[in-house]
Amino acid sequence: MKARITVTLKSGVLDPQGKAIEGALSGLGFSGAHNVRQGKVIEMKLDETDEAAARAKLEDMCKKLLANPVMENYSIELTA
Amino acid sequence: MKSSVIVFPASNCDRDAAVALEQATGKAPDMVWHGDAELPATDLIVLPGGFSYGDYLRSGAMAARSPIMRAVIEKAKAGTPVIGICNGFQILTEAGLLPGALMRNAGLNFVCRTVTLKVENNQSMFSSAFSKGQSVNFPVAHHDGNFFADSETLDRLESEGRVVFRYVDNPNGSARDIAGIVNDSGNILGMMPHPERVISPLLGGVDGAAFFKGLVDAVG
């Protein structure tokens, strides 16, 4: 299975990089773009074939390494 | 007194820390590689500054999961004094030994200069050399030093006297100007500024020498 994990800063956590991107977009003339937030995407292939088991494993990976629960949220997408 | 410095790939203040410890204890510390599973007998552990694992994923994230950290966590929980300086502070938060996280500096710039800190609590073993409210000057050199924690955690740190050092002029956006905190048992300190870089007039200051000397006296 293929997995895509998206890690984003929790709402309320200041994202200075997002702010800088927002400023740059505005400088390029893209008006009306607000609340720009920067995150990261982690992709991987898993040997696991059972979706529930794969999801449980990915949850564990996110909690132990891929995301920092103090400041980040994560979401998991799985495809065959 | 025996001390140890943990060396991660891309630590870069490990030798500075070693010189500071040798000056304060009279004995060179053991330099312990991150891939080792065990620590030598030690009365004090220093996690030095640097850019361990190239700051991949998050600053300190990889180092916090390296083999030696299991031994460091075990010793820290048993009461051995541990100091994390700069990247070491990031590693301690990532390892769950200290609350909060160190995020990208609010101004987005790498900040490299000497800053003045106020000693908020001199009852800690890490600050007994100083008087409460004293100003000390330590250099900072970091990109991710913006201390973040939820307001409940910040309130608890404040009310329990666990904010040991505070910036006089906040260089990185840290919540409540926090520069250094201790854990609830008081044996683990994390701080972004570098006391090991000011241990001699030749290096531009001696506040760091007082820091290490005070700690060694307190640990005994």
PDB file of C-alpha atoms in Angstrom:
ATOM      1  CA  MET A   1       0.000   0.000   0.000  1.00  0.00           C
ATOM      2  CA  LYS A   2       1.030   3.579  -0.522  1.00  0.00           C
ATOM      3  CA  ALA A   3       0.694   6.108   2.252  1.00  0.00           C
ATOM      4  CA  ARG A   4       0.789   9.862   2.253  1.00  0.00           C
ATOM      5  CA  ILE A   5       1.050  11.626   5.599  1.00  0.00           C
ATOM      6  CA  THR A   6       0.384  15.337   5.771  1.00  0.00           C
ATOM      7  CA  VAL A   7       1.776  17.157   8.794  1.00  0.00           C
ATOM      8  CA  THR A   8       0.532  20.649   9.532  1.00  0.00           C
ATOM      9  CA  LEU A   9       0.980  23.105  12.350  1.00  0.00           C
ATOM     10  CA  LYS A  10      -1.947  23.204  14.740  1.00  0.00           C
ATOM     11  CA  SER A  11      -4.230  26.160  14.311  1.00  0.00           C
ATOM     12  CA  GLY A  12      -3.208  28.854  16.752  1.00  0.00           C
ATOM     13  CA  VAL A  13       0.489  27.999  16.407  1.00  0.00           C
ATOM     14  CA  LEU A  14       2.315  30.890  14.788  1.00  0.00           C
ATOM     15  CA  ASP A  15       3.661  29.886  11.364  1.00  0.00           C
ATOM     16  CA  PRO A  16       6.211  32.527  10.366  1.00  0.00           C
ATOM     17  CA  GLN A  17       7.036  30.671   7.134  1.00  0.00           C
ATOM     18  CA  GLY A  18       3.367  30.649   6.144  1.00  0.00           C
ATOM     19  CA  LYS A  19       3.221  34.377   6.886  1.00  0.00           C
ATOM     20  CA  ALA A  20       6.294  34.996   4.715  1.00  0.00           C
ATOM     21  CA  ILE A  21       4.741  32.997   1.850  1.00  0.00           C
ATOM     22  CA  GLU A  22       1.526  34.972   2.223  1.00  0.00           C
ATOM     23  CA  GLY A  23       3.505  38.212   2.020  1.00  0.00           C
ATOM     24  CA  ALA A  24       5.366  37.003  -1.083  1.00  0.00           C
ATOM     25  CA  LEU A  25       2.108  35.963  -2.795  1.00  0.00           C
ATOM     26  CA  SER A  26       0.668  39.366  -2.093  1.00  0.00           C
ATOM     27  CA  GLY A  27       3.858  40.942  -3.480  1.00  0.00           C
ATOM     28  CA  LEU A  28       3.358  38.961  -6.710  1.00  0.00           C
ATOM     29  CA  GLY A  29      -0.101  40.403  -7.068  1.00  0.00           C
ATOM     30  CA  PHE A  30      -2.081  37.374  -5.864  1.00  0.00           C
ATOM     31  CA  SER A  31      -4.674  39.138  -3.801  1.00  0.00           C
ATOM     32  CA  GLY A  32      -7.219  37.438  -1.575  1.00  0.00           C
ATOM     33  CA  ALA A  33      -5.021  34.581  -0.284  1.00  0.00           C
ATOM     34  CA  HIS A  34      -5.271  34.340   3.491  1.00  0.00           C
ATOM     35  CA  ASN A  35      -4.179  32.112   6.360  1.00  0.00           C
ATOM     36  CA  VAL A  36      -1.323  30.529   4.395  1.00  0.00           C
ATOM     37  CA  ARG A  37       0.133  27.637   6.391  1.00  0.00           C
ATOM     38  CA  GLN A  38       3.168  25.574   5.478  1.00  0.00           C
ATOM     39  CA  GLY A  39       3.315  21.875   6.304  1.00  0.00           C
ATOM     40  CA  LYS A  40       5.095  18.797   5.066  1.00  0.00           C
ATOM     41  CA  VAL A  41       4.195  15.648   3.209  1.00  0.00           C
ATOM     42  CA  ILE A  42       5.789  12.268   3.856  1.00  0.00           C
ATOM     43  CA  GLU A  43       5.189   9.421   1.400  1.00  0.00           C
ATOM     44  CA  MET A  44       6.041   5.776   1.802  1.00  0.00           C
ATOM     45  CA  LYS A  45       5.269   2.286   0.539  1.00  0.00           C
ATOM     46  CA  LEU A  46       4.137  -0.284   3.072  1.00  0.00           C
ATOM     47  CA  ASP A  47       4.389  -4.080   2.841  1.00  0.00           C
ATOM     48  CA  GLU A  48       1.161  -4.261   4.812  1.00  0.00           C
ATOM     49  CA  THR A  49      -1.864  -5.270   2.685  1.00  0.00           C
ATOM     50  CA  ASP A  50      -4.584  -4.879   5.304  1.00  0.00           C
ATOM     51  CA  GLU A  51      -5.834  -1.309   5.401  1.00  0.00           C
ATOM     52  CA  ALA A  52      -6.722  -1.229   9.095  1.00  0.00           C
ATOM     53  CA  ALA A  53      -3.365  -2.683  10.074  1.00  0.00           C
ATOM     54  CA  ALA A  54      -1.561  -0.222   7.798  1.00  0.00           C
ATOM     55  CA  ARG A  55      -3.461   2.680   9.295  1.00  0.00           C
ATOM     56  CA  ALA A  56      -2.681   1.541  12.847  1.00  0.00           C
ATOM     57  CA  LYS A  57       0.994   1.282  11.974  1.00  0.00           C
ATOM     58  CA  LEU A  58       1.021   4.754  10.409  1.00  0.00           C
ATOM     59  CA  GLU A  59      -0.760   6.234  13.440  1.00  0.00           C
ATOM     60  CA  ASP A  60       1.974   4.775  15.621  1.00  0.00           C
ATOM     61  CA  MET A  61       4.681   6.188  13.322  1.00  0.00           C
ATOM     62  CA  CYS A  62       3.075   9.629  13.451  1.00  0.00           C
ATOM     63  CA  LYS A  63       2.853   9.606  17.235  1.00  0.00           C
ATOM     64  CA  LYS A  64       6.398   8.328  17.738  1.00  0.00           C
ATOM     65  CA  LEU A  65       8.276  10.261  15.072  1.00  0.00           C
ATOM     66  CA  LEU A  66       6.590  11.829  12.059  1.00  0.00           C
ATOM     67  CA  ALA A  67       4.649  14.544  13.904  1.00  0.00           C
ATOM     68  CA  ASN A  68       5.271  16.434  17.127  1.00  0.00           C
ATOM     69  CA  PRO A  69       1.933  16.509  18.978  1.00  0.00           C
ATOM     70  CA  VAL A  70       2.965  19.658  20.859  1.00  0.00           C
ATOM     71  CA  MET A  71       2.616  21.767  17.728  1.00  0.00           C
ATOM     72  CA  GLU A  72       1.523  19.577  14.816  1.00  0.00           C
ATOM     73  CA  ASN A  73      -1.497  17.673  13.504  1.00  0.00           C
ATOM     74  CA  TYR A  74      -1.310  14.901  10.937  1.00  0.00           C
ATOM     75  CA  SER A  75      -3.599  13.188   8.474  1.00  0.00           C
ATOM     76  CA  ILE A  76      -3.105   9.865   6.716  1.00  0.00           C
ATOM     77  CA  GLU A  77      -4.165   8.893   3.191  1.00  0.00           C
ATOM     78  CA  LEU A  78      -3.855   5.308   2.041  1.00  0.00           C
ATOM     79  CA  THR A  79      -4.095   3.976  -1.498  1.00  0.00           C
ATOM     80  CA  ALA A  80      -3.679   0.453  -2.783  1.00  0.00           C
TER      81      ALA A  80
ATOM     82  CA  MET B   1      32.899  14.287  39.394  1.00  0.00           C
ATOM     83  CA  LYS B   2      32.449  12.516  36.072  1.00  0.00           C
ATOM     84  CA  SER B   3      30.647  14.099  33.174  1.00  0.00           C
ATOM     85  CA  SER B   4      29.596  12.978  29.710  1.00  0.00           C
ATOM     86  CA  VAL B   5      28.973  14.798  26.450  1.00  0.00           C
ATOM     87  CA  ILE B   6      26.764  13.052  23.907  1.00  0.00           C
ATOM     88  CA  VAL B   7      28.024  13.443  20.344  1.00  0.00           C
ATOM     89  CA  PHE B   8      25.501  13.212  17.520  1.00  0.00           C
ATOM     90  CA  PRO B   9      26.287  13.423  13.804  1.00  0.00           C
ATOM     91  CA  ALA B  10      26.580  17.200  13.195  1.00  0.00           C
ATOM     92  CA  SER B  11      26.879  18.201  16.823  1.00  0.00           C
ATOM     93  CA  ASN B  12      29.219  21.186  16.688  1.00  0.00           C
ATOM     94  CA  CYS B  13      29.468  22.454  20.274  1.00  0.00           C
ATOM     95  CA  ASP B  14      30.542  19.134  21.750  1.00  0.00           C
ATOM     96  CA  ARG B  15      34.186  20.140  22.048  1.00  0.00           C
ATOM     97  CA  ASP B  16      33.308  23.544  23.500  1.00  0.00           C
ATOM     98  CA  ALA B  17      31.177  21.749  26.085  1.00  0.00           C
ATOM     99  CA  ALA B  18      34.056  19.379  26.828  1.00  0.00           C
ATOM    100  CA  VAL B  19      36.465  22.280  27.437  1.00  0.00           C
ATOM    101  CA  ALA B  20      33.940  23.990  29.716  1.00  0.00           C
ATOM    102  CA  LEU B  21      33.366  20.788  31.688  1.00  0.00           C
ATOM    103  CA  GLU B  22      37.074  20.069  32.020  1.00  0.00           C
ATOM    104  CA  GLN B  23      37.630  23.610  33.277  1.00  0.00           C
ATOM    105  CA  ALA B  24      34.849  23.250  35.850  1.00  0.00           C
ATOM    106  CA  THR B  25      35.434  19.665  36.989  1.00  0.00           C
ATOM    107  CA  GLY B  26      39.191  19.318  36.500  1.00  0.00           C
ATOM    108  CA  LYS B  27      38.565  16.223  34.439  1.00  0.00           C
ATOM    109  CA  ALA B  28      37.878  15.671  30.755  1.00  0.00           C
ATOM    110  CA  PRO B  29      34.354  14.352  30.150  1.00  0.00           C
ATOM    111  CA  ASP B  30      33.595  11.086  28.393  1.00  0.00           C
ATOM    112  CA  MET B  31      32.558  11.769  24.799  1.00  0.00           C
ATOM    113  CA  VAL B  32      29.748   9.331  24.040  1.00  0.00           C
ATOM    114  CA  TRP B  33      28.703   8.537  20.470  1.00  0.00           C
ATOM    115  CA  HIS B  34      24.980   8.631  19.649  1.00  0.00           C
ATOM    116  CA  GLY B  35      25.051   5.064  18.348  1.00  0.00           C
ATOM    117  CA  ASP B  36      26.228   3.633  21.671  1.00  0.00           C
ATOM    118  CA  ALA B  37      23.612   1.915  23.761  1.00  0.00           C
ATOM    119  CA  GLU B  38      25.156   2.531  27.165  1.00  0.00           C
ATOM    120  CA  LEU B  39      26.519   5.465  29.112  1.00  0.00           C
ATOM    121  CA  PRO B  40      29.662   5.279  31.205  1.00  0.00           C
ATOM    122  CA  ALA B  41      29.211   6.022  34.926  1.00  0.00           C
ATOM    123  CA  THR B  42      28.442   9.722  34.988  1.00  0.00           C
ATOM    124  CA  ASP B  43      27.254  12.458  37.353  1.00  0.00           C
ATOM    125  CA  LEU B  44      26.296  14.951  34.638  1.00  0.00           C
ATOM    126  CA  ILE B  45      25.216  14.606  31.013  1.00  0.00           C
ATOM    127  CA  VAL B  46      25.456  17.377  28.416  1.00  0.00           C
ATOM    128  CA  LEU B  47      23.572  17.299  25.111  1.00  0.00           C
ATOM    129  CA  PRO B  48      25.518  19.859  23.075  1.00  0.00           C
ATOM    130  CA  GLY B  49      24.546  22.360  20.425  1.00  0.00           C
ATOM    131  CA  GLY B  50      24.735  21.700  16.731  1.00  0.00           C
ATOM    132  CA  PHE B  51      22.541  20.533  13.893  1.00  0.00           C
ATOM    133  CA  SER B  52      22.195  16.843  14.656  1.00  0.00           C
ATOM    134  CA  TYR B  53      21.092  14.830  11.618  1.00  0.00           C
ATOM    135  CA  GLY B  54      20.986  18.054   9.632  1.00  0.00           C
ATOM    136  CA  ASP B  55      17.818  19.110  11.485  1.00  0.00           C
ATOM    137  CA  TYR B  56      15.954  16.616   9.269  1.00  0.00           C
ATOM    138  CA  LEU B  57      12.212  16.294   9.930  1.00  0.00           C
ATOM    139  CA  ARG B  58      12.349  18.655  12.952  1.00  0.00           C
ATOM    140  CA  SER B  59      15.334  19.983  14.892  1.00  0.00           C
ATOM    141  CA  GLY B  60      16.326  17.318  17.387  1.00  0.00           C
ATOM    142  CA  ALA B  61      13.724  14.791  16.187  1.00  0.00           C
ATOM    143  CA  MET B  62      16.154  12.179  14.900  1.00  0.00           C
ATOM    144  CA  ALA B  63      18.670  12.586  17.705  1.00  0.00           C
ATOM    145  CA  ALA B  64      15.912  12.134  20.298  1.00  0.00           C
ATOM    146  CA  ARG B  65      15.285   8.639  18.888  1.00  0.00           C
ATOM    147  CA  SER B  66      18.940   7.594  18.621  1.00  0.00           C
ATOM    148  CA  PRO B  67      20.183   4.549  20.568  1.00  0.00           C
ATOM    149  CA  ILE B  68      22.041   6.495  23.293  1.00  0.00           C
ATOM    150  CA  MET B  69      18.934   8.477  24.178  1.00  0.00           C
ATOM    151  CA  ARG B  70      17.297   5.445  25.761  1.00  0.00           C
ATOM    152  CA  ALA B  71      20.158   5.400  28.274  1.00  0.00           C
ATOM    153  CA  VAL B  72      20.042   9.190  28.697  1.00  0.00           C
ATOM    154  CA  ILE B  73      16.280   9.100  29.367  1.00  0.00           C
ATOM    155  CA  GLU B  74      16.736   6.316  31.898  1.00  0.00           C
ATOM    156  CA  LYS B  75      19.494   8.229  33.755  1.00  0.00           C
ATOM    157  CA  ALA B  76      17.578  11.509  33.566  1.00  0.00           C
ATOM    158  CA  LYS B  77      14.483   9.909  35.045  1.00  0.00           C
ATOM    159  CA  ALA B  78      16.626   8.434  37.821  1.00  0.00           C
ATOM    160  CA  GLY B  79      17.812  11.953  38.721  1.00  0.00           C
ATOM    161  CA  THR B  80      21.156  12.404  36.954  1.00  0.00           C
ATOM    162  CA  PRO B  81      21.553  16.086  36.034  1.00  0.00           C
ATOM    163  CA  VAL B  82      21.197  16.681  32.291  1.00  0.00           C
ATOM    164  CA  ILE B  83      21.772  19.907  30.356  1.00  0.00           C
ATOM    165  CA  GLY B  84      20.603  20.392  26.800  1.00  0.00           C
ATOM    166  CA  ILE B  85      22.080  23.452  25.145  1.00  0.00           C
ATOM    167  CA  CYS B  86      20.587  24.780  21.908  1.00  0.00           C
ATOM    168  CA  ASN B  87      20.174  21.642  19.759  1.00  0.00           C
ATOM    169  CA  GLY B  88      20.380  19.769  23.070  1.00  0.00           C
ATOM    170  CA  PHE B  89      17.301  21.662  24.283  1.00  0.00           C
ATOM    171  CA  GLN B  90      15.499  20.739  21.057  1.00  0.00           C
ATOM    172  CA  ILE B  91      16.461  17.093  21.604  1.00  0.00           C
ATOM    173  CA  LEU B  92      15.182  17.146  25.208  1.00  0.00           C
ATOM    174  CA  THR B  93      11.756  18.443  24.123  1.00  0.00           C
ATOM    175  CA  GLU B  94      11.608  15.926  21.268  1.00  0.00           C
ATOM    176  CA  ALA B  95      12.510  13.159  23.709  1.00  0.00           C
ATOM    177  CA  GLY B  96       9.690  14.218  26.012  1.00  0.00           C
ATOM    178  CA  LEU B  97      12.043  15.065  28.883  1.00  0.00           C
ATOM    179  CA  LEU B  98      11.025  18.728  28.776  1.00  0.00           C
ATOM    180  CA  PRO B  99       7.663  20.206  27.777  1.00  0.00           C
ATOM    181  CA  GLY B 100       7.056  22.390  24.734  1.00  0.00           C
ATOM    182  CA  ALA B 101       8.828  22.616  21.397  1.00  0.00           C
ATOM    183  CA  LEU B 102      11.388  24.871  19.707  1.00  0.00           C
ATOM    184  CA  MET B 103       9.982  26.310  16.509  1.00  0.00           C
ATOM    185  CA  ARG B 104      11.371  28.441  13.678  1.00  0.00           C
ATOM    186  CA  ASN B 105      12.435  31.889  14.947  1.00  0.00           C
ATOM    187  CA  ALA B 106       9.560  34.343  14.631  1.00  0.00           C
ATOM    188  CA  GLY B 107      11.688  36.661  12.470  1.00  0.00           C
ATOM    189  CA  LEU B 108      12.730  33.690  10.263  1.00  0.00           C
ATOM    190  CA  ASN B 109      16.381  34.707  10.552  1.00  0.00           C
ATOM    191  CA  PHE B 110      19.191  32.685  12.023  1.00  0.00           C
ATOM    192  CA  VAL B 111      20.129  34.706  15.106  1.00  0.00           C
ATOM    193  CA  CYS B 112      23.787  34.711  16.135  1.00  0.00           C
ATOM    194  CA  ARG B 113      24.730  37.222  18.828  1.00  0.00           C
ATOM    195  CA  THR B 114      25.212  37.673  22.530  1.00  0.00           C
ATOM    196  CA  VAL B 115      21.997  38.158  24.458  1.00  0.00           C
ATOM    197  CA  THR B 116      21.302  39.212  28.011  1.00  0.00           C
ATOM    198  CA  LEU B 117      19.332  36.836  30.188  1.00  0.00           C
ATOM    199  CA  LYS B 118      17.670  37.452  33.500  1.00  0.00           C
ATOM    200  CA  VAL B 119      18.106  34.735  36.110  1.00  0.00           C
ATOM    201  CA  GLU B 120      14.491  34.085  37.124  1.00  0.00           C
ATOM    202  CA  ASN B 121      15.163  31.334  39.613  1.00  0.00           C
ATOM    203  CA  ASN B 122      18.472  30.825  41.380  1.00  0.00           C
ATOM    204  CA  GLN B 123      17.215  27.898  43.477  1.00  0.00           C
ATOM    205  CA  SER B 124      17.911  25.505  40.620  1.00  0.00           C
ATOM    206  CA  MET B 125      21.148  23.470  40.655  1.00  0.00           C
ATOM    207  CA  PHE B 126      21.806  25.060  37.259  1.00  0.00           C
ATOM    208  CA  SER B 127      21.668  28.653  38.463  1.00  0.00           C
ATOM    209  CA  SER B 128      22.848  28.618  42.066  1.00  0.00           C
ATOM    210  CA  ALA B 129      25.967  30.572  41.083  1.00  0.00           C
ATOM    211  CA  PHE B 130      23.798  33.564  40.271  1.00  0.00           C
ATOM    212  CA  SER B 131      21.528  35.822  42.282  1.00  0.00           C
ATOM    213  CA  LYS B 132      17.836  36.070  41.488  1.00  0.00           C
ATOM    214  CA  GLY B 133      17.237  38.793  38.926  1.00  0.00           C
ATOM    215  CA  GLN B 134      20.911  38.916  37.920  1.00  0.00           C
ATOM    216  CA  SER B 135      21.714  39.648  34.278  1.00  0.00           C
ATOM    217  CA  VAL B 136      24.055  37.263  32.492  1.00  0.00           C
ATOM    218  CA  ASN B 137      25.357  37.396  28.928  1.00  0.00           C
ATOM    219  CA  PHE B 138      25.426  34.257  26.788  1.00  0.00           C
ATOM    220  CA  PRO B 139      25.628  33.939  23.000  1.00  0.00           C
ATOM    221  CA  VAL B 140      22.771  32.454  20.992  1.00  0.00           C
ATOM    222  CA  ALA B 141      23.180  30.884  17.554  1.00  0.00           C
ATOM    223  CA  HIS B 142      20.041  29.245  16.254  1.00  0.00           C
ATOM    224  CA  HIS B 143      17.307  29.184  13.643  1.00  0.00           C
ATOM    225  CA  ASP B 144      14.775  27.196  15.662  1.00  0.00           C
ATOM    226  CA  GLY B 145      14.772  28.701  19.138  1.00  0.00           C
ATOM    227  CA  ASN B 146      11.225  29.963  19.378  1.00  0.00           C
ATOM    228  CA  PHE B 147       9.940  28.220  22.508  1.00  0.00           C
ATOM    229  CA  PHE B 148       6.321  27.175  22.196  1.00  0.00           C
ATOM    230  CA  ALA B 149       3.962  25.484  24.641  1.00  0.00           C
ATOM    231  CA  ASP B 150       0.235  25.773  25.284  1.00  0.00           C
ATOM    232  CA  SER B 151      -0.798  28.385  27.830  1.00  0.00           C
ATOM    233  CA  GLU B 152      -1.579  25.800  30.521  1.00  0.00           C
ATOM    234  CA  THR B 153       1.946  24.415  30.250  1.00  0.00           C
ATOM    235  CA  LEU B 154       3.428  27.919  30.304  1.00  0.00           C
ATOM    236  CA  ASP B 155       1.387  28.812  33.398  1.00  0.00           C
ATOM    237  CA  ARG B 156       2.561  25.654  35.117  1.00  0.00           C
ATOM    238  CA  LEU B 157       6.222  26.357  34.252  1.00  0.00           C
ATOM    239  CA  GLU B 158       5.872  29.870  35.664  1.00  0.00           C
ATOM    240  CA  SER B 159       4.005  28.914  38.832  1.00  0.00           C
ATOM    241  CA  GLU B 160       6.412  26.083  39.622  1.00  0.00           C
ATOM    242  CA  GLY B 161       9.451  28.334  39.189  1.00  0.00           C
ATOM    243  CA  ARG B 162      10.704  26.255  36.286  1.00  0.00           C
ATOM    244  CA  VAL B 163      11.594  29.196  34.055  1.00  0.00           C
ATOM    245  CA  VAL B 164      15.256  29.563  35.016  1.00  0.00           C
ATOM    246  CA  PHE B 165      16.414  32.044  32.360  1.00  0.00           C
ATOM    247  CA  ARG B 166      14.416  34.666  30.486  1.00  0.00           C
ATOM    248  CA  TYR B 167      15.515  36.871  27.569  1.00  0.00           C
ATOM    249  CA  VAL B 168      15.711  40.565  28.386  1.00  0.00           C
ATOM    250  CA  ASP B 169      15.301  41.358  24.676  1.00  0.00           C
ATOM    251  CA  ASN B 170      13.584  38.370  23.047  1.00  0.00           C
ATOM    252  CA  PRO B 171      15.601  37.381  19.928  1.00  0.00           C
ATOM    253  CA  ASN B 172      13.343  34.631  18.537  1.00  0.00           C
ATOM    254  CA  GLY B 173       9.718  35.070  19.566  1.00  0.00           C
ATOM    255  CA  SER B 174       9.832  32.579  22.441  1.00  0.00           C
ATOM    256  CA  ALA B 175       6.657  32.441  24.501  1.00  0.00           C
ATOM    257  CA  ARG B 176       6.963  34.664  27.566  1.00  0.00           C
ATOM    258  CA  ASP B 177      10.607  35.389  26.689  1.00  0.00           C
ATOM    259  CA  ILE B 178      11.598  31.944  27.940  1.00  0.00           C
ATOM    260  CA  ALA B 179      15.255  31.061  27.336  1.00  0.00           C
ATOM    261  CA  GLY B 180      15.712  28.112  29.689  1.00  0.00           C
ATOM    262  CA  ILE B 181      13.480  25.744  31.667  1.00  0.00           C
ATOM    263  CA  VAL B 182      13.823  22.762  33.970  1.00  0.00           C
ATOM    264  CA  ASN B 183      11.710  19.613  34.293  1.00  0.00           C
ATOM    265  CA  ASP B 184       9.419  19.075  37.281  1.00  0.00           C
ATOM    266  CA  SER B 185      12.126  17.276  39.284  1.00  0.00           C
ATOM    267  CA  GLY B 186      14.610  20.072  38.565  1.00  0.00           C
ATOM    268  CA  ASN B 187      17.430  17.838  37.291  1.00  0.00           C
ATOM    269  CA  ILE B 188      17.018  18.518  33.565  1.00  0.00           C
ATOM    270  CA  LEU B 189      17.749  21.946  32.067  1.00  0.00           C
ATOM    271  CA  GLY B 190      17.136  23.005  28.491  1.00  0.00           C
ATOM    272  CA  MET B 191      18.353  26.375  27.248  1.00  0.00           C
ATOM    273  CA  MET B 192      18.938  27.906  23.824  1.00  0.00           C
ATOM    274  CA  PRO B 193      21.871  30.213  24.805  1.00  0.00           C
ATOM    275  CA  HIS B 194      25.405  28.814  24.997  1.00  0.00           C
ATOM    276  CA  PRO B 195      27.145  29.100  28.381  1.00  0.00           C
ATOM    277  CA  GLU B 196      29.994  26.895  27.093  1.00  0.00           C
ATOM    278  CA  ARG B 197      31.018  29.658  24.681  1.00  0.00           C
ATOM    279  CA  VAL B 198      31.785  32.205  27.409  1.00  0.00           C
ATOM    280  CA  ILE B 199      34.169  30.504  29.798  1.00  0.00           C
ATOM    281  CA  SER B 200      37.190  32.782  29.429  1.00  0.00           C
ATOM    282  CA  PRO B 201      37.882  36.484  28.897  1.00  0.00           C
ATOM    283  CA  LEU B 202      39.586  35.381  25.669  1.00  0.00           C
ATOM    284  CA  LEU B 203      36.197  34.184  24.422  1.00  0.00           C
ATOM    285  CA  GLY B 204      34.470  37.418  25.310  1.00  0.00           C
ATOM    286  CA  GLY B 205      32.974  36.572  28.675  1.00  0.00           C
ATOM    287  CA  VAL B 206      33.048  34.452  31.804  1.00  0.00           C
ATOM    288  CA  ASP B 207      29.366  34.080  32.745  1.00  0.00           C
ATOM    289  CA  GLY B 208      29.466  30.563  31.336  1.00  0.00           C
ATOM    290  CA  ALA B 209      32.415  29.648  33.548  1.00  0.00           C
ATOM    291  CA  ALA B 210      30.323  30.726  36.560  1.00  0.00           C
ATOM    292  CA  PHE B 211      27.406  28.660  35.234  1.00  0.00           C
ATOM    293  CA  PHE B 212      29.445  25.437  35.021  1.00  0.00           C
ATOM    294  CA  LYS B 213      31.345  26.078  38.258  1.00  0.00           C
ATOM    295  CA  GLY B 214      28.052  26.684  40.108  1.00  0.00           C
ATOM    296  CA  LEU B 215      26.566  23.517  38.690  1.00  0.00           C
ATOM    297  CA  VAL B 216      29.580  21.412  39.628  1.00  0.00           C
ATOM    298  CA  ASP B 217      29.491  22.859  43.168  1.00  0.00           C
ATOM    299  CA  ALA B 218      25.752  22.124  43.404  1.00  0.00           C
ATOM    300  CA  VAL B 219      26.070  18.555  42.126  1.00  0.00           C
ATOM    301  CA  GLY B 220      29.115  17.961  44.350  1.00  0.00           C
TER     302      GLY B 220
END
